[in-house]
Each structure stands twice: as structure tokens, then as C-alpha cells.
Coordinates of C-alpha atoms in Angstrom, one line a residue:
M1 CA 73.5 -26.6 120.1
A2 CA 72.2 -29.7 118.3
S3 CA 74.8 -31.7 116.3
P4 CA 74.1 -32.3 112.7
S5 CA 72.8 -35.7 111.6
S6 CA 74.2 -38.0 108.9
L7 CA 70.6 -39.0 107.9
S8 CA 68.7 -37.5 105.0
P9 CA 64.9 -37.8 104.6
P10 CA 64.0 -40.4 102.0
E11 CA 61.7 -39.7 99.1
I12 CA 58.1 -40.4 100.0
P13 CA 56.7 -43.0 97.6
M14 CA 53.0 -42.3 96.9
E15 CA 53.0 -45.9 95.5
L16 CA 52.8 -46.9 99.2
H17 CA 49.1 -45.8 99.3
A18 CA 48.3 -47.4 95.9
V19 CA 49.7 -50.6 97.4
N20 CA 47.5 -50.1 100.5
R21 CA 44.4 -49.6 98.4
K22 CA 45.2 -52.8 96.4
K23 CA 45.6 -54.7 99.6
L24 CA 42.2 -53.5 100.9
L25 CA 40.5 -54.2 97.6
D26 CA 41.8 -57.8 97.5
S27 CA 40.7 -58.4 101.1
F28 CA 37.4 -56.7 100.7
R29 CA 36.5 -58.6 97.5
E30 CA 37.4 -61.8 99.2
H31 CA 35.2 -60.9 102.2
L32 CA 32.2 -60.1 100.0
S33 CA 32.7 -63.3 98.0
R34 CA 32.6 -65.4 101.2
S35 CA 29.3 -63.8 102.1
S36 CA 27.9 -64.2 98.6
R37 CA 27.6 -60.5 98.0
P38 CA 28.1 -58.8 94.7
L39 CA 31.5 -57.3 94.0
S40 CA 30.1 -53.8 93.3
G41 CA 29.7 -50.5 95.0
F42 CA 32.3 -48.3 96.6
V43 CA 34.5 -48.2 99.6
F44 CA 34.0 -44.6 100.7
L45 CA 35.9 -42.6 103.3
Q46 CA 35.9 -39.0 104.4
G47 CA 39.1 -37.3 105.3
G48 CA 39.8 -35.0 108.2
E49 CA 38.3 -31.5 108.5
E50 CA 40.3 -28.4 109.5
Q51 CA 39.2 -27.4 113.0
T52 CA 39.2 -24.0 114.8
R53 CA 40.0 -23.6 118.5
H54 CA 36.6 -23.5 120.1
C55 CA 34.6 -20.5 118.9
T56 CA 37.7 -18.6 117.6
D57 CA 39.0 -18.3 114.1
H58 CA 42.4 -19.8 115.2
I59 CA 43.0 -22.9 113.0
E60 CA 44.5 -25.8 114.8
L61 CA 47.3 -27.8 113.3
F62 CA 45.7 -30.3 110.9
R63 CA 46.5 -34.0 111.0
Q64 CA 44.8 -36.3 108.5
E65 CA 42.3 -38.9 109.6
S66 CA 44.4 -42.1 109.9
Y67 CA 42.4 -44.5 107.8
F68 CA 42.1 -41.9 105.1
A69 CA 45.9 -41.3 105.3
Y70 CA 46.5 -45.0 105.0
L71 CA 44.6 -45.3 101.7
F72 CA 45.2 -42.0 100.0
G73 CA 48.1 -40.2 101.7
V74 CA 46.4 -36.9 101.3
Q75 CA 47.9 -34.1 103.4
E76 CA 45.2 -31.5 102.9
P77 CA 41.8 -31.3 104.8
G78 CA 38.3 -31.5 103.3
F79 CA 38.8 -34.5 100.9
Y80 CA 36.8 -37.6 100.3
G81 CA 38.0 -40.8 98.7
A82 CA 36.4 -43.8 97.0
I83 CA 37.5 -47.2 95.7
D84 CA 35.3 -48.8 93.0
I85 CA 35.0 -52.4 94.1
A86 CA 34.1 -53.6 90.6
S87 CA 36.9 -51.9 88.6
G88 CA 39.4 -51.2 91.3
E89 CA 39.6 -47.5 90.3
S90 CA 40.4 -44.9 93.0
L91 CA 38.5 -41.6 93.0
L92 CA 39.6 -38.6 95.0
F93 CA 37.2 -35.6 95.7
A94 CA 38.8 -32.3 96.6
P95 CA 37.0 -29.3 98.2
R96 CA 36.1 -26.6 95.7
L97 CA 37.9 -23.6 97.3
P98 CA 36.6 -20.0 96.9
A99 CA 38.5 -17.6 94.7
D100 CA 39.8 -15.5 97.7
Y101 CA 41.6 -18.5 99.0
A102 CA 44.4 -17.6 96.5
V103 CA 44.6 -14.1 98.0
W104 CA 45.4 -15.2 101.5
L105 CA 46.6 -18.8 101.4
G106 CA 48.2 -19.2 98.0
E107 CA 47.7 -21.0 94.7
I108 CA 44.6 -23.1 94.3
K109 CA 45.8 -26.5 93.1
S110 CA 44.1 -28.1 90.1
L111 CA 42.4 -31.5 90.0
S112 CA 45.1 -32.7 87.8
Y113 CA 47.7 -31.8 90.4
F114 CA 46.0 -33.9 93.0
K115 CA 45.6 -36.8 90.6
E116 CA 49.3 -36.8 89.8
R117 CA 50.4 -36.1 93.4
Y118 CA 48.3 -38.9 95.0
M119 CA 48.4 -41.4 92.2
V120 CA 44.6 -41.9 91.9
S121 CA 42.6 -42.9 88.9
S122 CA 40.5 -39.7 88.7
T123 CA 39.8 -36.5 90.7
Y124 CA 36.6 -34.5 91.1
Y125 CA 35.2 -31.9 93.5
T126 CA 33.3 -32.8 96.6
D127 CA 30.1 -31.2 95.3
E128 CA 30.2 -33.8 92.4
I129 CA 30.2 -36.9 94.6
T130 CA 26.6 -38.0 94.0
K131 CA 26.7 -37.4 90.2
V132 CA 30.1 -39.1 89.7
L133 CA 29.4 -42.2 91.8
H134 CA 26.0 -42.8 90.2
H135 CA 27.6 -42.5 86.8
Q136 CA 30.5 -44.8 87.8
Y137 CA 28.2 -47.5 89.2
Q138 CA 27.0 -50.1 86.8
G139 CA 24.8 -52.3 89.0
P140 CA 21.1 -52.2 89.8
G141 CA 19.4 -50.0 92.4
K142 CA 21.1 -47.5 94.6
P143 CA 24.9 -47.7 94.6
P144 CA 26.2 -49.3 97.8
L145 CA 28.6 -47.3 99.9
Y146 CA 30.7 -49.2 102.4
L147 CA 31.4 -46.6 105.1
L148 CA 34.0 -46.6 107.9
H149 CA 32.4 -47.1 111.3
G150 CA 33.7 -49.2 114.1
L151 CA 35.2 -49.2 117.6
N152 CA 38.8 -48.3 118.2
T153 CA 39.6 -50.7 121.1
D154 CA 42.5 -48.4 122.3
S155 CA 40.4 -45.3 122.8
N156 CA 36.9 -46.8 122.9
N157 CA 35.9 -44.2 120.4
F158 CA 34.1 -45.0 117.1
S159 CA 35.4 -43.9 113.7
K160 CA 33.2 -41.4 112.0
P161 CA 31.4 -42.6 108.8
A162 CA 31.5 -40.3 105.8
D163 CA 28.6 -37.9 105.3
F164 CA 27.8 -35.5 102.4
E165 CA 24.9 -33.9 100.8
G166 CA 23.1 -36.5 98.7
I167 CA 24.1 -39.6 100.7
D168 CA 20.4 -40.5 100.9
N169 CA 20.7 -41.5 97.3
F170 CA 22.9 -44.4 98.2
K171 CA 22.6 -47.7 100.1
T172 CA 25.0 -47.4 103.0
D173 CA 26.7 -50.2 105.0
L174 CA 28.3 -49.3 108.3
N175 CA 29.5 -52.8 109.5
T176 CA 31.6 -54.4 106.8
L177 CA 34.5 -52.1 106.0
H178 CA 36.0 -51.3 109.4
P179 CA 37.2 -54.8 110.5
V180 CA 38.6 -55.5 107.0
L181 CA 40.5 -52.2 106.7
T182 CA 41.7 -52.4 110.3
E183 CA 43.2 -55.9 109.7
C184 CA 45.0 -54.5 106.5
R185 CA 46.7 -51.9 108.7
V186 CA 48.0 -54.6 111.1
L187 CA 50.6 -56.0 108.6
K188 CA 53.1 -53.5 107.2
S189 CA 54.6 -53.4 103.7
A190 CA 58.3 -52.7 103.0
L191 CA 57.4 -49.2 101.8
E192 CA 55.7 -48.5 105.2
I193 CA 58.6 -50.0 107.1
S194 CA 61.1 -47.8 105.3
L195 CA 59.2 -44.7 106.6
I196 CA 58.9 -46.1 110.1
Q197 CA 62.6 -47.0 110.0
F198 CA 63.6 -43.4 109.1
A199 CA 61.4 -41.9 111.8
N200 CA 63.1 -44.3 114.3
D201 CA 66.6 -43.6 113.0
I202 CA 66.3 -39.9 113.4
S203 CA 64.5 -40.1 116.7
S204 CA 67.2 -42.5 118.0
E205 CA 69.9 -40.0 117.1
A206 CA 68.0 -37.3 118.9
H207 CA 67.8 -39.5 122.1
V208 CA 71.5 -40.2 122.0
E209 CA 72.2 -36.5 121.6
V210 CA 70.2 -35.6 124.7
M211 CA 71.8 -38.4 126.6
R212 CA 75.2 -37.1 125.8
K213 CA 74.4 -33.5 126.7
A214 CA 72.3 -34.0 129.9
K215 CA 74.2 -32.8 132.9
V216 CA 73.4 -32.3 136.6
G217 CA 72.2 -28.7 137.0
D218 CA 70.5 -28.5 133.6
T219 CA 67.1 -27.0 133.4
I220 CA 64.4 -29.7 133.0
S221 CA 62.2 -29.9 129.9
L222 CA 62.9 -26.8 127.9
G223 CA 66.7 -27.4 127.7
L224 CA 66.7 -31.1 127.0
V225 CA 63.6 -31.1 124.8
A226 CA 65.1 -28.3 122.8
I227 CA 68.2 -30.4 122.2
S228 CA 66.2 -33.4 121.0
L229 CA 63.8 -31.4 118.9
G230 CA 66.6 -29.3 117.6
H231 CA 68.5 -32.4 116.5
V232 CA 65.6 -33.6 114.5
A233 CA 65.1 -30.1 113.1
V234 CA 68.7 -29.9 112.0
S235 CA 68.4 -33.3 110.3
L236 CA 65.2 -32.4 108.5
S237 CA 65.6 -28.7 108.1
C238 CA 62.1 -28.2 109.3
C239 CA 60.0 -28.2 112.4
P240 CA 60.2 -31.7 114.0
C241 CA 56.9 -32.0 115.9
F242 CA 55.0 -33.5 113.0
V243 CA 57.5 -34.3 110.3
N244 CA 54.9 -35.2 107.7
S245 CA 53.3 -31.8 107.9
A246 CA 56.6 -30.0 108.1
L247 CA 57.9 -31.6 105.0
S248 CA 54.9 -30.7 102.9
F249 CA 55.4 -27.0 103.0
T250 CA 59.0 -27.3 101.7
R251 CA 57.6 -28.5 98.4
R252 CA 55.0 -25.8 98.0
S253 CA 55.8 -23.2 95.4
N254 CA 53.7 -20.4 97.0
I255 CA 55.6 -18.6 99.7
Q256 CA 52.4 -17.4 101.5
S257 CA 51.1 -21.0 101.9
A258 CA 54.6 -22.1 103.1
L259 CA 54.9 -19.3 105.7
R260 CA 51.4 -20.0 107.0
R261 CA 52.1 -23.6 107.6
L262 CA 55.5 -22.9 109.1
F263 CA 54.0 -20.3 111.4
S264 CA 51.3 -22.8 112.5
L265 CA 53.9 -25.5 113.2
L266 CA 56.2 -23.2 115.1
L267 CA 53.3 -22.1 117.3
H268 CA 52.4 -25.7 117.9
L269 CA 56.0 -26.5 118.9
L270 CA 56.0 -23.5 121.3
L271 CA 52.8 -24.7 122.9
L272 CA 54.3 -28.2 123.4
L273 CA 57.4 -26.7 125.0
L274 CA 55.4 -24.5 127.3
Q275 CA 53.2 -27.4 128.3
C276 CA 56.3 -29.4 129.1
L277 CA 57.4 -26.7 131.5
A278 CA 54.1 -26.7 133.2
S279 CA 53.5 -30.5 133.6
C280 CA 54.4 -33.9 132.3
Q281 CA 51.2 -34.6 130.4
L282 CA 52.9 -34.9 127.1
G283 CA 55.4 -37.4 128.3
V284 CA 58.4 -35.5 126.8
L285 CA 60.5 -35.7 130.0
C286 CA 60.0 -37.1 133.4
I287 CA 62.3 -36.8 136.4
E288 CA 62.2 -39.3 139.1
S289 CA 63.7 -38.6 142.5
Q290 CA 62.7 -39.2 146.1
Q291 CA 60.2 -36.4 146.0
N292 CA 58.6 -37.4 142.7
E293 CA 56.0 -40.2 142.3
I294 CA 55.5 -42.4 139.3
M295 CA 55.0 -40.5 136.1
S296 CA 55.5 -37.3 137.9
F297 CA 51.8 -37.0 138.8
G298 CA 52.8 -35.3 142.0
V299 CA 51.8 -35.8 145.6
S300 CA 48.7 -35.3 147.7
E301 CA 48.2 -32.1 149.8
T302 CA 48.2 -34.4 152.8
D303 CA 51.6 -35.9 151.9
P304 CA 54.3 -34.7 154.2
N305 CA 56.5 -33.9 151.1
H306 CA 53.8 -31.7 149.6
D307 CA 55.4 -28.4 150.3
Q308 CA 58.7 -29.7 149.2
Y309 CA 57.1 -31.0 146.0
L310 CA 55.6 -27.6 145.2
S311 CA 59.0 -26.0 145.5
N312 CA 60.6 -28.8 143.4
K313 CA 58.2 -29.5 140.6
P314 CA 59.7 -32.3 138.4
N315 CA 59.5 -30.4 135.1
V316 CA 60.2 -26.8 136.2
N317 CA 63.4 -27.3 138.1
T318 CA 66.9 -28.6 137.5
L319 CA 68.4 -32.1 137.1
E320 CA 69.8 -33.1 140.5
D321 CA 72.6 -35.5 141.3
G322 CA 71.0 -39.0 141.7
D323 CA 67.9 -38.3 139.5
M324 CA 66.9 -40.6 136.7
A325 CA 65.6 -38.9 133.5
L326 CA 63.2 -40.3 131.0
L327 CA 62.6 -39.0 127.5
D328 CA 59.7 -40.5 125.6
M329 CA 59.4 -39.0 122.2
G330 CA 59.6 -39.8 118.5
A331 CA 59.4 -38.2 115.1
E332 CA 56.7 -38.8 112.5
Y333 CA 57.5 -39.0 108.8
H334 CA 54.6 -38.9 106.3
F335 CA 52.1 -40.0 108.9
Y336 CA 54.2 -43.0 110.0
G337 CA 55.6 -42.6 113.5
S338 CA 58.1 -43.8 116.1
D339 CA 57.8 -44.5 119.8
I340 CA 61.0 -44.2 121.6
T341 CA 61.9 -43.9 125.3
C342 CA 65.3 -43.5 127.0
S343 CA 66.1 -43.7 130.6
F344 CA 69.4 -42.7 132.2
P345 CA 70.9 -41.3 135.4
V346 CA 71.6 -37.6 134.9
N347 CA 75.0 -37.8 136.6
G348 CA 76.0 -40.6 134.2
K349 CA 76.3 -43.4 136.8
F350 CA 73.6 -45.9 138.0
T351 CA 73.3 -46.4 141.7
R352 CA 73.0 -50.0 143.1
D353 CA 69.2 -49.7 143.5
Q354 CA 68.8 -48.1 140.0
S355 CA 70.8 -50.9 138.5
L356 CA 68.7 -53.6 140.3
V357 CA 65.4 -52.3 138.9
Y358 CA 66.8 -51.4 135.5
N359 CA 68.4 -54.8 134.9
A360 CA 65.2 -56.5 136.1
V361 CA 63.3 -54.8 133.2
L362 CA 66.2 -55.3 130.8
R363 CA 66.1 -59.1 131.5
A364 CA 62.4 -59.2 130.8
H365 CA 62.8 -57.1 127.7
N366 CA 65.5 -59.4 126.3
A367 CA 63.6 -62.6 127.2
V368 CA 60.5 -61.4 125.3
I369 CA 62.6 -60.4 122.3
S370 CA 64.3 -63.8 122.1
S371 CA 60.8 -65.5 122.2
M372 CA 59.0 -63.5 119.6
R373 CA 58.0 -65.3 116.4
P374 CA 54.8 -65.8 114.4
G375 CA 52.1 -67.7 116.3
V376 CA 53.4 -66.7 119.7
S377 CA 50.6 -65.4 122.1
W378 CA 51.3 -61.8 123.1
V379 CA 49.5 -62.5 126.4
N380 CA 52.0 -65.2 127.1
M381 CA 54.8 -62.7 126.4
H382 CA 53.3 -60.4 128.9
K383 CA 53.2 -63.1 131.5
L384 CA 56.8 -64.0 130.7
A385 CA 57.9 -60.4 131.3
E386 CA 56.1 -60.3 134.6
R387 CA 57.7 -63.6 135.7
I388 CA 61.2 -62.4 134.8
I389 CA 60.7 -59.1 136.7
L390 CA 59.4 -61.0 139.8
E391 CA 62.4 -63.4 139.7
S392 CA 64.8 -60.4 139.5
L393 CA 63.1 -58.7 142.4
K394 CA 63.4 -61.9 144.4
E395 CA 67.1 -62.1 143.6
G396 CA 67.5 -58.5 144.7
H397 CA 65.8 -59.5 148.1
L398 CA 62.8 -57.2 147.5
L399 CA 60.5 -60.3 147.3
S400 CA 60.6 -63.7 148.8
G401 CA 58.8 -67.0 148.3
D402 CA 57.7 -69.1 145.4
V403 CA 57.6 -67.2 142.1
D404 CA 55.0 -69.6 140.6
A405 CA 52.7 -68.7 143.5
M406 CA 53.4 -64.9 142.9
V407 CA 52.4 -65.4 139.3
H408 CA 49.2 -67.2 140.3
E409 CA 48.4 -64.3 142.6
R410 CA 49.0 -61.8 139.8
L411 CA 51.7 -60.0 141.8
G412 CA 53.4 -59.0 138.6
A413 CA 50.6 -56.6 137.8
V414 CA 51.5 -54.7 141.0
F415 CA 54.9 -53.8 139.4
M416 CA 53.8 -53.7 135.8
P417 CA 50.2 -52.4 135.6
H418 CA 50.3 -51.8 131.8
G419 CA 50.4 -53.9 128.8
L420 CA 53.7 -55.2 127.3
G421 CA 53.4 -53.4 124.0
H422 CA 51.2 -52.2 121.1
L423 CA 51.0 -52.1 117.4
L424 CA 52.5 -49.1 115.8
G425 CA 52.3 -47.4 112.4
I426 CA 50.3 -44.4 111.3
D427 CA 49.0 -44.2 114.9
T428 CA 51.2 -44.7 118.0
H429 CA 48.6 -47.2 119.1
D430 CA 47.8 -48.7 115.7
P431 CA 44.4 -50.4 115.5
G432 CA 43.9 -54.2 115.4
G433 CA 45.6 -55.2 118.6
S434 CA 42.7 -57.0 120.1
G435 CA 42.4 -59.5 117.3
K436 CA 39.3 -61.6 116.8
T437 CA 39.3 -63.5 120.1
Q438 CA 37.2 -62.9 123.2
R439 CA 38.9 -60.3 125.4
T440 CA 39.5 -61.3 129.0
W441 CA 39.9 -59.1 132.1
F442 CA 43.7 -59.1 131.5
E443 CA 43.4 -58.2 127.9
V444 CA 41.1 -55.2 128.4
S445 CA 44.0 -53.3 129.9
A446 CA 46.4 -54.2 127.1
H447 CA 46.7 -52.7 123.6
L448 CA 47.7 -56.0 122.1
S449 CA 46.2 -59.4 123.0
R450 CA 46.6 -61.6 120.0
E451 CA 49.0 -64.0 118.4
L452 CA 51.9 -62.4 116.5
L453 CA 51.8 -62.3 112.7
E454 CA 54.5 -61.8 110.1
G455 CA 54.5 -58.1 109.2
M456 CA 53.4 -56.6 112.5
V457 CA 55.1 -53.6 114.0
I458 CA 55.1 -53.9 117.8
T459 CA 56.6 -52.1 120.7
V460 CA 58.1 -54.2 123.5
E461 CA 57.9 -52.2 126.7
P462 CA 58.1 -54.1 130.0
G463 CA 58.3 -52.0 133.2
C464 CA 58.8 -52.2 136.9
Y465 CA 57.2 -49.5 139.0
F466 CA 56.7 -48.8 142.7
I467 CA 53.4 -47.1 142.9
D468 CA 51.9 -46.7 146.4
A469 CA 48.3 -47.0 145.0
L470 CA 49.1 -50.5 143.9
L471 CA 52.0 -51.4 146.2
L472 CA 50.4 -50.6 149.6
P473 CA 47.2 -52.7 149.1
A474 CA 49.3 -55.6 148.0
M475 CA 51.6 -55.3 151.0
E476 CA 48.6 -55.2 153.3
N477 CA 46.7 -58.0 151.6
T478 CA 46.7 -61.3 153.6
Q479 CA 47.2 -63.3 150.4
T480 CA 50.1 -61.3 149.0
S481 CA 51.8 -59.6 152.0
K482 CA 54.0 -62.6 152.7
Y483 CA 55.9 -62.1 149.4
F484 CA 57.2 -58.7 150.3
N485 CA 60.4 -58.0 152.1
H486 CA 58.9 -54.9 153.7
D487 CA 62.1 -53.4 155.1
Q488 CA 63.9 -53.7 151.7
I489 CA 61.1 -52.6 149.5
S490 CA 60.2 -49.5 151.6
R491 CA 63.3 -47.7 150.3
F492 CA 61.9 -47.9 146.8
R493 CA 58.6 -46.3 147.6
G494 CA 58.5 -43.0 145.7
F495 CA 61.3 -44.3 143.5
G496 CA 59.1 -44.4 140.4
G497 CA 60.3 -47.2 138.2
F498 CA 61.8 -48.3 135.0
G499 CA 60.2 -49.4 131.7
L500 CA 62.0 -50.8 128.6
K501 CA 60.2 -50.3 125.3
A502 CA 60.9 -52.1 122.1
M503 CA 59.3 -51.7 118.7
W504 CA 59.2 -54.7 116.5
I505 CA 58.4 -55.0 112.9
A506 CA 57.7 -58.6 112.0
I507 CA 58.6 -59.1 108.4
V508 CA 58.7 -62.2 106.2
F509 CA 60.8 -62.6 103.2
K510 CA 61.7 -65.9 101.6
N511 CA 59.9 -67.8 104.5
Q512 CA 62.1 -66.1 107.1
L513 CA 60.5 -64.1 109.9
S514 CA 62.1 -60.8 110.6
S515 CA 61.1 -58.3 113.1
A516 CA 62.3 -54.7 113.3
W517 CA 62.3 -53.4 116.8
S518 CA 62.7 -49.7 117.2
Y519 CA 65.0 -48.0 119.6
L520 CA 64.2 -47.6 123.2
E521 CA 60.5 -47.3 123.0
L522 CA 59.0 -46.0 119.8
T523 CA 56.1 -44.0 121.0
L524 CA 55.0 -40.6 119.8
L525 CA 55.1 -38.4 122.9
F526 CA 53.7 -41.3 125.0
L527 CA 54.4 -41.2 128.7
D528 CA 56.1 -44.1 130.5
L529 CA 58.8 -43.9 133.1
L530 CA 62.4 -44.8 132.5
S531 CA 62.0 -46.8 129.3
V532 CA 64.1 -48.1 126.4
I533 CA 63.4 -49.3 122.8
D534 CA 65.5 -50.8 120.0
M535 CA 64.8 -51.7 116.3
M536 CA 65.3 -55.3 115.6
Y537 CA 64.9 -57.7 112.7
V538 CA 63.7 -61.1 114.0
T539 CA 64.8 -63.9 111.8
C540 CA 64.1 -67.6 112.0
D541 CA 67.1 -68.0 114.3
G542 CA 67.3 -64.8 116.2
C543 CA 67.2 -61.0 116.1
V544 CA 69.2 -58.3 114.4
N545 CA 69.4 -54.9 115.9
M546 CA 68.4 -52.2 113.5
T547 CA 69.3 -49.3 115.7
K548 CA 72.3 -48.8 118.0
C549 CA 71.1 -47.0 121.1
P550 CA 72.6 -47.7 124.5
R551 CA 70.7 -50.3 126.4
E552 CA 73.1 -52.0 128.8
I553 CA 74.1 -50.0 131.8
Q554 CA 77.8 -50.0 130.8
E555 CA 76.8 -48.7 127.3
I556 CA 74.7 -45.9 128.7
E557 CA 77.4 -44.8 131.2
A558 CA 80.0 -44.9 128.4
V559 CA 78.0 -42.7 126.0
M560 CA 77.3 -40.2 128.8
A561 CA 81.0 -40.1 129.5
G562 CA 81.7 -39.2 125.9
A563 CA 82.3 -42.5 124.1
P564 CA 81.3 -42.6 120.4
W565 CA 77.9 -44.2 119.5
P566 CA 77.3 -44.2 115.8
I567 CA 73.9 -45.4 114.6
K568 CA 74.6 -48.2 112.2
K569 CA 72.5 -48.2 109.1
I570 CA 70.5 -51.4 108.5
S571 CA 69.1 -52.0 105.1
I572 CA 65.4 -52.8 104.8
P573 CA 64.5 -56.0 102.7
S574 CA 63.0 -55.3 99.3
S575 CA 59.9 -57.3 100.1
V576 CA 57.9 -57.8 103.2
N577 CA 55.3 -60.5 103.5
G578 CA 55.8 -61.0 99.8
K579 CA 54.8 -57.5 99.0
T580 CA 56.5 -54.1 98.4

């Protein structure tokens, strides 16, 4: 049974999205002025559409398109939004619903309802877009529409530009908006941070709850995930999978609409839990033991442990004495998410080998945190993390030789094949991490490869893994084989690994840099293996921990033995980067 939380969901300020629109408007006008273009036309975005499952009439759980959510905060599907560059007015276009919608799905909201709810200048129906924008436009020729189209460097997918009947009556621009809007999302306001902070606080409590109650012999996935999700649900009195969607139905007056949304959410939660039982793809829980390879991907049919693996699947069996558990999960609150990972021994005590690897990652994690400040290259932070891990492995007699030479040979990538962290906000991998510089071979595999800026939200997640696909070629390579103590390192093969994750929010107020780093790793159902994240403020002279989750080995062991671990409330500054 999940314990109750002391946290209460804060009010959602729709002013947040008005601030975001003003931020974009100022940046976009400046961009147009620098290129000697007129300050006229419209920024125009299309929101997400409700989707059915393949050819069926089953409606999938709706989640708003992220850029549209950033600017307008609209929860419902089928909307369009515009910002008049000349006047600064915001226009929202709602779908004109058929009359029988009210029979099956509840009250049809009026345009005035959406205007008040989302704090926009005016609202219309989507079949009025052409007429309204032509009437609003005061310039010569066809009204310019600046549409969202650009590459997401994390997914390599392109954003979809708006399309509607009558768009041929406008002059469309597909190149200007995306980089400007993406850069706006990189730096967070205080209002955004307050939502991210709450998502992290409640997720941190859930992780500690699982850590307390995990015991040898527990059923993997369903039991532990139910504890964590249940804790969030008790705290929010709603389904925890997508908190922003769950909270929306609690404010609806129509019972049919509320029940429909609740039923959809519960089905989605059930699907997640069933998938967790079947595999580790959602990253909710991983178990690492001698039979389990990194990230619980399993073993080959030719592996001598294949039959044993089939009878001991990592997520459909029980927690065994000596196993390490990883939970990588986080709540989302009004679009803004968290990315949290905890790693702990299920029996409550770290072994010598587990301590060696865990502390190697913890040292790297702490070294990065102490070095973070505006202007610091994130690529250099990645290299620092690799160096610290290599030094620790050498001290543990797994490696030998000159660490500088190991760094030169890129041996660190054998043990940490992923990037050190990523931006986080409305998306787990928020856009803008590649910056404006040329991406190198190293940066292509990283979500973040630019200098740190005041106002960023970043995860810090070094890791140390023992993956045969990377380890064996390096141990057999004539250039790198000499660095490995083959006898010592062989006992770690199949061990899996550890990863520590930290989410940082770099904030500036009164010329002081502050950075909030979110507990363990703040990732929304993002798979790692044995990870940790804390929320920190980084000031001009250090860091302040915003969340109180166990990180040191003695802290983890104490909490698992029953020691108290209250989450200390840390206040958010009233201004961030000079803005609310």
C-alpha cells in the first residue's frame, strides 16, 4: 500500500504560456529586424490531432504537440494557434464540434470558455482561419505565415508544419520559426521551473517509497511499479502516468467526459504495466544479475546461459538476493516532466564490486556538478566524467596504465557509450541541445553538445557499463588491450553497470547562477541501468540540493533499513533569468 504524500499539486498558471508567447514574439521580432524583414504576418502552429489505433475506432491517449503546448497550453486536440507579429495578439482556433458530441462526450465548450481558460486575445473556429487572418492582417499582398518546420536532432524527425483548407491564400515560410522557437524553449522561466520542480518532488517521493518497500522475493515490475505509481496517484488523487492529462478531467463539470478520460487513462496505465511484465522496453524497472545483460536486453540463443535466461526473465520473476534494481520513471505535470532514476541493491546492502562501480559513477557525477556554470562546454563535462570513471576503475585494479593515454584512445566510451545528459522540459529530451556549432562524431551520439546557459534544465547522468559488444573488441584490440586487467574485469562481464543521472536547472537571479538538479535522474520512463538524479540549485559559489533522495551508499542502505528520509522543500526564486 502506497504511503500518502505531504505534497499538493500547485495551481497551473496559464500566465506561463502568455510569458512563453511574449518571449517568442520578442525574439522573433528581433530576428526579423536583423534580416531587414517587416514585422508583420503570423506565427502559426497546428496542435496535435486525436489518433485512433490503426484502422480501429479505439482512440489513443492524446498528448499535445510540444511546441503548441509550450505556446498555448491547450489540452484538447484539433486546435490551431496564431500570434500576430505586428500587434502581439494571440488567436486560438478551436474545432467546430458536431451536435452529437454533447450526447456521447459531454458539454461542448464555448469560444469564450477557451479564451478565458487559455488567456488568449481572441478565439474562433478552425473553419474561420482564412477569413480571420486576412481580416487581421494590415500589410500588402498575401499574409505571411511562419510555420513550424525543422529537424529534431534527438529523434532525427521533422516537425510537421500547419496545414488547413485555404493555406494557398497565404505566403508560407518554413525556415524561420523553428530555430527561434526551439531556442526559446532552451531557457526556462520561474513558472516553468515550479511545475518541473513539483513533478520532480512527487517522483522523488515515489522512488524513495519503492526503495523502502523493495525486498528480496518481491515480484518484479508489477509489484514495485504499482507502489511507485500508486504513491503518485495517492498524492494527486488521479492516474499518475500523464499527470497533465489526469488533472484536466478533475476540473470538468460533465461526468461523461470525465469518465471517458479516466477510463482511457486507466487503460493506458494497464497497458504500461503489462508491457513492463513482458519486457523492459519502457524502462520502468530493470534487474541486473549474473544472468542479465545490460539494460535487460537478454542473451543470444547461442549463449550458454540462454536456457537459464528464458526461465529467469528479468522482469517476470522475483528479486533475488544480490540483484541490483533500477527504476527510471517520473511524473509529468501540465506537460512539464521529470526524469528520475534510482539504483539500489534489493537486499539493502552493496557488495564490494557493486560499491566499486557505483562509487566510480558517483565521483564522476559529483565532479560534473561541481564544475557546472554558464559558459562551460558540456562536451568537456562529458570528457571529465569519462576521466573520473577511468581513474576509479584503475584504482579498483580493473584497469592499469596511463589515464591520459586511455582518454586519448577514447577508452571511456567503452564504459560510458551514451551522452552525459540532456535538456529537459516539456519533452524528456527537450530540443535545442545541439546548439549552433558544427557537430562532431562525438556530439552526434549526445543529446547535448553546447555551452551551458543560465536558465537551462539539464540532466547529469554519467554511467559505467560492462557490455560485451563494446568490452570484448576493446580487450582484443592491440591498441587498448594493454589497459585491461583481464582477470579482474572478467568477473564484471554480464554485471550490467551503473548510471547516475542528475537534472539541473540553471537559473539566474540578481547575477547569481543557480541550477536545479532533479533527483536521481529525471527522465520520463527513459531506460538506463542503475542510475541516480538530484535537483540542485547551482549558485556562483556552489550547489544547493533541491531534493533529498539517497545518493551515497550509506544513505541508500540506511533508507532501505528503515531510516527516515523526508524530502525537504526548497523554495523556487521569484524570478529566473530576470523573468517570471
